[in-house]
Short mmCIF file of C-alpha atoms in Angstrom, two decimals:
data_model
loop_
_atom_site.label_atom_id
_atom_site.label_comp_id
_atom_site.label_asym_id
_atom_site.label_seq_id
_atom_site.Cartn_x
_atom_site.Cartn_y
_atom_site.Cartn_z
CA UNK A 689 0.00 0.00 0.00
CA UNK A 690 1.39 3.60 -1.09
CA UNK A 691 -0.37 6.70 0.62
CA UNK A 692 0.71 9.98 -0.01
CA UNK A 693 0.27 13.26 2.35
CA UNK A 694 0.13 16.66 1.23
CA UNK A 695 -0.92 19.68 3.02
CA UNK A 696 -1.44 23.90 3.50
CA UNK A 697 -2.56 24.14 -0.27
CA UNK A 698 -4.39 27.36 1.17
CA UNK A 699 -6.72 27.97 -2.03
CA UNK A 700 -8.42 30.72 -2.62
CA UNK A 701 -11.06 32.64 -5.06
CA UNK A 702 -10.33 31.78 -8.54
CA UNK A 703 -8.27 34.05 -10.04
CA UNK A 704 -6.82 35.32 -6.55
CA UNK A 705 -2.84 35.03 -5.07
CA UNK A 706 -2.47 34.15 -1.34
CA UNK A 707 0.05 35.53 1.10
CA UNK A 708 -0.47 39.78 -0.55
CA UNK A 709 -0.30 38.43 -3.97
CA UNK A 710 2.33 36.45 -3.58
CA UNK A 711 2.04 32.61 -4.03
CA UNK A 712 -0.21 31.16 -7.01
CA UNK A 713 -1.53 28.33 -4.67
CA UNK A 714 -3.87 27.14 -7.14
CA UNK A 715 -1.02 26.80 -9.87
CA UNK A 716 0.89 25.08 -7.71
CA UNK A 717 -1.79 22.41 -6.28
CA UNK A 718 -2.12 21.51 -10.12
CA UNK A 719 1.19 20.92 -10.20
CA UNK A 720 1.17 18.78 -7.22
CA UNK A 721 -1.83 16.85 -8.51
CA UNK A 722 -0.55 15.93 -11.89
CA UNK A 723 2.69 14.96 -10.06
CA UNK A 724 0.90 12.31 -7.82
CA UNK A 725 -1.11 10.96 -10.85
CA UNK A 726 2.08 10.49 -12.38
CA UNK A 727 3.91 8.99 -9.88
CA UNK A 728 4.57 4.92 -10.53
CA UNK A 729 3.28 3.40 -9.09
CA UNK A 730 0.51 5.74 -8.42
CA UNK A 731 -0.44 5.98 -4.44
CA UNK A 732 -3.28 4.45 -3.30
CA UNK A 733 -4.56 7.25 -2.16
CA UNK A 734 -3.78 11.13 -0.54
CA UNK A 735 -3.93 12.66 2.78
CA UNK A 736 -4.92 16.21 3.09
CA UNK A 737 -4.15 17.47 6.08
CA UNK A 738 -5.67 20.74 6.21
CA UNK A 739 -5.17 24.51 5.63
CA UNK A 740 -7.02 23.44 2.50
CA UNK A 741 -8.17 27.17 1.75
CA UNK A 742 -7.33 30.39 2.95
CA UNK A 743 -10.29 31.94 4.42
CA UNK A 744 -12.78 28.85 4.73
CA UNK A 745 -15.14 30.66 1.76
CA UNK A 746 -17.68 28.37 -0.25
CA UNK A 747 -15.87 29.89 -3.64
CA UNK A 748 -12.38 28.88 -2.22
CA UNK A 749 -13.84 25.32 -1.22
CA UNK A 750 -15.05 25.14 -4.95
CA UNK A 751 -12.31 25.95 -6.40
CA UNK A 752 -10.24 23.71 -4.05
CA UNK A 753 -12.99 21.19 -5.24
CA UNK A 754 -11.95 21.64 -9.29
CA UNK A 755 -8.36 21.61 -8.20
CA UNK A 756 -8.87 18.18 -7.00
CA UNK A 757 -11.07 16.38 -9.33
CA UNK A 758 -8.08 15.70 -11.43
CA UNK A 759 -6.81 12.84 -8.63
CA UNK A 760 -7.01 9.84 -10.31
CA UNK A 761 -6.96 8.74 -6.37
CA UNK A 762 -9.28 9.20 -3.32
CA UNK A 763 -8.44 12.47 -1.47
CA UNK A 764 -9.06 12.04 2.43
CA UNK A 765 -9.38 15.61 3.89
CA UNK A 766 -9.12 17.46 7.11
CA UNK A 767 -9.88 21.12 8.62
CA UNK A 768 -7.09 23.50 9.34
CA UNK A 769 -7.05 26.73 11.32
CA UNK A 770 -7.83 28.57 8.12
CA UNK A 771 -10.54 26.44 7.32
CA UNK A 772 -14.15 26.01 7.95
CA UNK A 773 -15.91 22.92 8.76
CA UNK A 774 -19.85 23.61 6.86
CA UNK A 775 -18.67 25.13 4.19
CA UNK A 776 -16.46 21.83 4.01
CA UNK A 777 -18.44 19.65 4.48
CA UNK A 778 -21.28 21.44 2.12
CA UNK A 779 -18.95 21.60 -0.79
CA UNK A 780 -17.59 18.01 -0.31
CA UNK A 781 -21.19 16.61 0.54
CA UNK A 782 -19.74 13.30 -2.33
CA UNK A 783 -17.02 12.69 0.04
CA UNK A 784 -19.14 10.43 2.45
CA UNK A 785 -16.58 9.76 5.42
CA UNK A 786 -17.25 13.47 6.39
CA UNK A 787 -19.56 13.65 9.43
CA UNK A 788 -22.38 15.48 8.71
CA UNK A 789 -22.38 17.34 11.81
CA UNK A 790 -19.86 18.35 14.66
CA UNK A 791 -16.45 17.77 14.84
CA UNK A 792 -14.45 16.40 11.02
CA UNK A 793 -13.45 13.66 12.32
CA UNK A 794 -13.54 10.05 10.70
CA UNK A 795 -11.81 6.40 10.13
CA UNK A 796 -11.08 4.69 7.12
CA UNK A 797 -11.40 1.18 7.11
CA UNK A 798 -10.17 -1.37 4.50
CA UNK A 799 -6.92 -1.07 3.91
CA UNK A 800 -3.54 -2.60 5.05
CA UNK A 801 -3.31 0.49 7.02
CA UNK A 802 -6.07 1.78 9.39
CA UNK A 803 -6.94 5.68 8.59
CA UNK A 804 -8.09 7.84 12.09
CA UNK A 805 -8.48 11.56 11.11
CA UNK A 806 -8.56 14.25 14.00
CA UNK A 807 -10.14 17.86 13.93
CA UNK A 808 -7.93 19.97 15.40
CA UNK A 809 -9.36 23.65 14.30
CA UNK A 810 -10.36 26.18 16.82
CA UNK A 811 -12.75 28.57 14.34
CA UNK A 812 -11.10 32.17 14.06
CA UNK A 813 -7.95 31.29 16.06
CA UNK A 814 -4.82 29.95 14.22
CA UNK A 815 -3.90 27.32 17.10
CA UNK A 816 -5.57 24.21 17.75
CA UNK A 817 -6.89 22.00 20.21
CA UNK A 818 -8.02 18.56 21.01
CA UNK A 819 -10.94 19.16 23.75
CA UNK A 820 -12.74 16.30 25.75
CA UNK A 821 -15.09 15.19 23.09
CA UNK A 822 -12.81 15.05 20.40
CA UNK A 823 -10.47 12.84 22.54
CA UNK A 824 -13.10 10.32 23.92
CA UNK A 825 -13.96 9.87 20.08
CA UNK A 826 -10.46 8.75 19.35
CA UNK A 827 -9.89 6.68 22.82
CA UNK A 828 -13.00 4.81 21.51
CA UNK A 829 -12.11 4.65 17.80
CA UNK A 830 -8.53 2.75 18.75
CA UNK A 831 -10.08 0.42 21.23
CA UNK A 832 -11.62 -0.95 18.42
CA UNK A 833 -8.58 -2.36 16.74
CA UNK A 834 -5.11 -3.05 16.62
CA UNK A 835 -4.62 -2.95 13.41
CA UNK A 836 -1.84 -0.88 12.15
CA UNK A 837 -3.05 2.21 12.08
CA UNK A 838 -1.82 6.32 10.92
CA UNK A 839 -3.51 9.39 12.97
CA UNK A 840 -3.77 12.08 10.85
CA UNK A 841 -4.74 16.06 11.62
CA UNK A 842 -3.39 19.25 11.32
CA UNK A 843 -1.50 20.92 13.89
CA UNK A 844 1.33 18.82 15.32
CA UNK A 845 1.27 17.58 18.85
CA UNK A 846 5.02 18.28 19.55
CA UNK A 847 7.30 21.70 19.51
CA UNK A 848 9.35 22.54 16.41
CA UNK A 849 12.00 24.66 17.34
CA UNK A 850 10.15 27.33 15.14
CA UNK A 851 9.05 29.74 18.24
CA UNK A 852 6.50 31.58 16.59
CA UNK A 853 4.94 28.59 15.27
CA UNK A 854 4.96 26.93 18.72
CA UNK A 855 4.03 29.56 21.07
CA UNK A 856 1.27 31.24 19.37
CA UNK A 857 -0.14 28.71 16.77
CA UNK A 858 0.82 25.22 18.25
CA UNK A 859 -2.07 22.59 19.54
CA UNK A 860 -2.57 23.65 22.83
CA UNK A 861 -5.55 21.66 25.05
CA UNK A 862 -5.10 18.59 24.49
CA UNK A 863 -1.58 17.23 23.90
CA UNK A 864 -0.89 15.64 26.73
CA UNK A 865 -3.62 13.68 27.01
CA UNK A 866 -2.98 12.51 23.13
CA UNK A 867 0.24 11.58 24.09
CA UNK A 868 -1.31 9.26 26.88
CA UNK A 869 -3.66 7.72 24.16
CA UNK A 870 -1.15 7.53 21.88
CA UNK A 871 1.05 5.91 23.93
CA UNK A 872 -1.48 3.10 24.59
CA UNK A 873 -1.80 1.34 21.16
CA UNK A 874 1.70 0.51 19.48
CA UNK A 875 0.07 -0.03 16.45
CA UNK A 876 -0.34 3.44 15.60
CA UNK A 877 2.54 3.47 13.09
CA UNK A 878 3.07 7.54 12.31
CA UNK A 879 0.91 10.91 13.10
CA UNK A 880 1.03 12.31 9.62
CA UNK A 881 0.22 16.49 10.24
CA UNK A 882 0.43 19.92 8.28
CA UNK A 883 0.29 23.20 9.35
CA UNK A 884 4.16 23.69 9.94
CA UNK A 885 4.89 24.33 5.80
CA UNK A 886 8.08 21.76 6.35
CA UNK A 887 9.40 18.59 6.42
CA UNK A 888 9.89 17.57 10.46
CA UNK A 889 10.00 14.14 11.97
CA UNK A 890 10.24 13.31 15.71
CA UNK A 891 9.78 10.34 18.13
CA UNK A 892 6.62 11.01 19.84
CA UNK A 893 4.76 9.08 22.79
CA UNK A 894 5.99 5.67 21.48
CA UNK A 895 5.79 6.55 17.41
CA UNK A 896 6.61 8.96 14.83
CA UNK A 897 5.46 12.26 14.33
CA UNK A 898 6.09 13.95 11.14
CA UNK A 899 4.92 16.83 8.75
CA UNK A 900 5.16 17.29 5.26
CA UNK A 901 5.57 20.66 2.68
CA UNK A 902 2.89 22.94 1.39
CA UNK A 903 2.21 22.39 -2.10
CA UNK A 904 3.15 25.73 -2.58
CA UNK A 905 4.95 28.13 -0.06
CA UNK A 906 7.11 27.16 2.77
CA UNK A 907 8.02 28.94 6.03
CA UNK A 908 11.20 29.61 6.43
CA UNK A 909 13.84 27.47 8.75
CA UNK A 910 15.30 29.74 11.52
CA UNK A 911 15.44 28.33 14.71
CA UNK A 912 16.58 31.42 16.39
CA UNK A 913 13.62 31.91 19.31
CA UNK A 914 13.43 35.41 18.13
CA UNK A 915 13.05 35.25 14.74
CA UNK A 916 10.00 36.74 12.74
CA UNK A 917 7.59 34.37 10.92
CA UNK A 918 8.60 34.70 7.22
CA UNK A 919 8.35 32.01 3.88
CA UNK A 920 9.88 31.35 0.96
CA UNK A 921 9.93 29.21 -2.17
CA UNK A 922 12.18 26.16 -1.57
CA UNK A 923 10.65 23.05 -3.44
CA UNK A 924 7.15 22.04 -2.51
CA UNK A 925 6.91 18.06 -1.74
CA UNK A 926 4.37 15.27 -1.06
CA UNK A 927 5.72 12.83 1.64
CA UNK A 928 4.57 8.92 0.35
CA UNK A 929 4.40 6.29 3.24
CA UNK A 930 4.68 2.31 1.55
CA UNK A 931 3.49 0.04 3.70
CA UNK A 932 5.66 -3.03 3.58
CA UNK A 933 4.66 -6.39 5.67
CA UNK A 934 7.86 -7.25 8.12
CA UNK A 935 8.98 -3.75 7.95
CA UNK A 936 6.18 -1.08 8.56
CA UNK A 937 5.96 1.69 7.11
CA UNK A 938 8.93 3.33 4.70
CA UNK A 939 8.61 7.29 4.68
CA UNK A 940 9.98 8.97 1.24
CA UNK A 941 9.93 12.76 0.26
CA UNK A 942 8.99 13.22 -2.99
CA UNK A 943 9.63 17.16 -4.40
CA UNK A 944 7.23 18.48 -6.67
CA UNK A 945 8.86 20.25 -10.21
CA UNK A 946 11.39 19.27 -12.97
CA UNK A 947 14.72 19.80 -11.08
CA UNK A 948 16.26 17.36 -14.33
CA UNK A 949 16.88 13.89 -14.66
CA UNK A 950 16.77 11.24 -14.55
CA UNK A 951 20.53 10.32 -15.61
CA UNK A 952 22.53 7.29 -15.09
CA UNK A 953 25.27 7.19 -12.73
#
């Protein structure tokens, strides 16, 4: 089994830029579609983890929506802090795993690999949390099985080393108590997230933690606790995860564009 994540594709209006006029996000998810679908072999299917549009508009979600329907794969998707979960879910109403109500939060079943997906957003605010009811859901949801299993939501559960990211927009209530869960059921292989615009693993309560690129813009590295919140343009990637029996999962980065090649050695 092949899954691939990507995240922070932060649509918005057709025919608008993100970030002042910056970043063509919709160019670039295009770009990061038509590289999945021609990826060999082709993943089974893509993660989404959130920051899907900029503003959490019906007209970005449509557009988002076009922007998609390219995937020759199913698209699993979750809300970020810039999304909005009606809109969402009103939009996507064909994509039957989302709840119709409440909290966007759902499993996938039939696979080699189990699929949990965790709603993070806080509306209006730009960190997240994990309160009571969304955590009961999940305590109940792994219970259930021990088969091997990814968690998958937005805002990471574990500090950076990119302050600003950390202090003002990290996952707040609720971490520790994920941990705990986590912590519980060794068959939770990774917890696949977004929000940080770079690629970041870390052991975490017994597993792996990781995020992946945005499809488009990425902030920048500076670990300096002072340092402003700022982006750039290095490559945009989609992280693919291969499930392999006796070994687990295998974790490749795989950067979006024609950077030349492929040569022999």
């Amino acid at each position: 089994m092949l899954i691939a994540h990507i995240s922070d594709t932060h649509i918005k209006p057709q025919g608008q830029l993100a970030n002042n006029g910056r970043v063509d996000t919709a160019a670039h998810l295009a770009r990061a579609v038509a590289h999945l679908n021609a990826l060999k072999p082709r993943p089974d299917l893509v993660l989404v983890t959130g920051d899907l549009v900029d503003a959490g508009s019906p007209a970005e979600y449509a557009h988002l929506k076009a922007l998609l329907a390219p995937l020759a794969m199913p698209a699993y998707l979750i809300p970020g802090n810039h999304d909005a979960r009606d809109p969402l879910r009103t939009v996507f109403a064909e994509h039957r795993y989302l709840p119709a109500e409440g909290f966007l939060q759902y499993t996938v079943e039939g696979h080699e690999l189990r699929l949990v997906a965790l709603d993070t957003l806080v509306p209006g605010e730009g960190h997240g949390e994990l309160c009571t009811a969304r955590l009961d859901w999940l305590d109940a949801r792994l219970a259930e099985s021990s088969q091997p299993t990814i968690l998958f939501m937005h805002h990471p559960p574990f500090d950076s080393g990119i302050a600003v990211m950390d202090n003002d927009y990290g996952l707040r209530d609720g971490a520790d108590r994920l941990a705990r869960i986590v912590r519980r059921h060794p068959n939770i292989e990774r917890v696949l997230c977004g929000h940080l615009h770079r690629p970041i693993q870390v052991r975490w309560a017994g597993t792996i933690a990781a995020t992946v690129p945005s499809t488009a813009h990425q902030l920048t590295l500076d670990l300096d606790p002072a340092a402003p919140l700022t982006f750039g343009f290095e490559p945009p990637a989609a992280s693919l995860y291969q499930w392999r029996p006796g070994t687990g999962l295998v974790s490749h980065l795989s950067y979006i564009g024609d950077y030349g090649g492929p040569y022999p050695f």
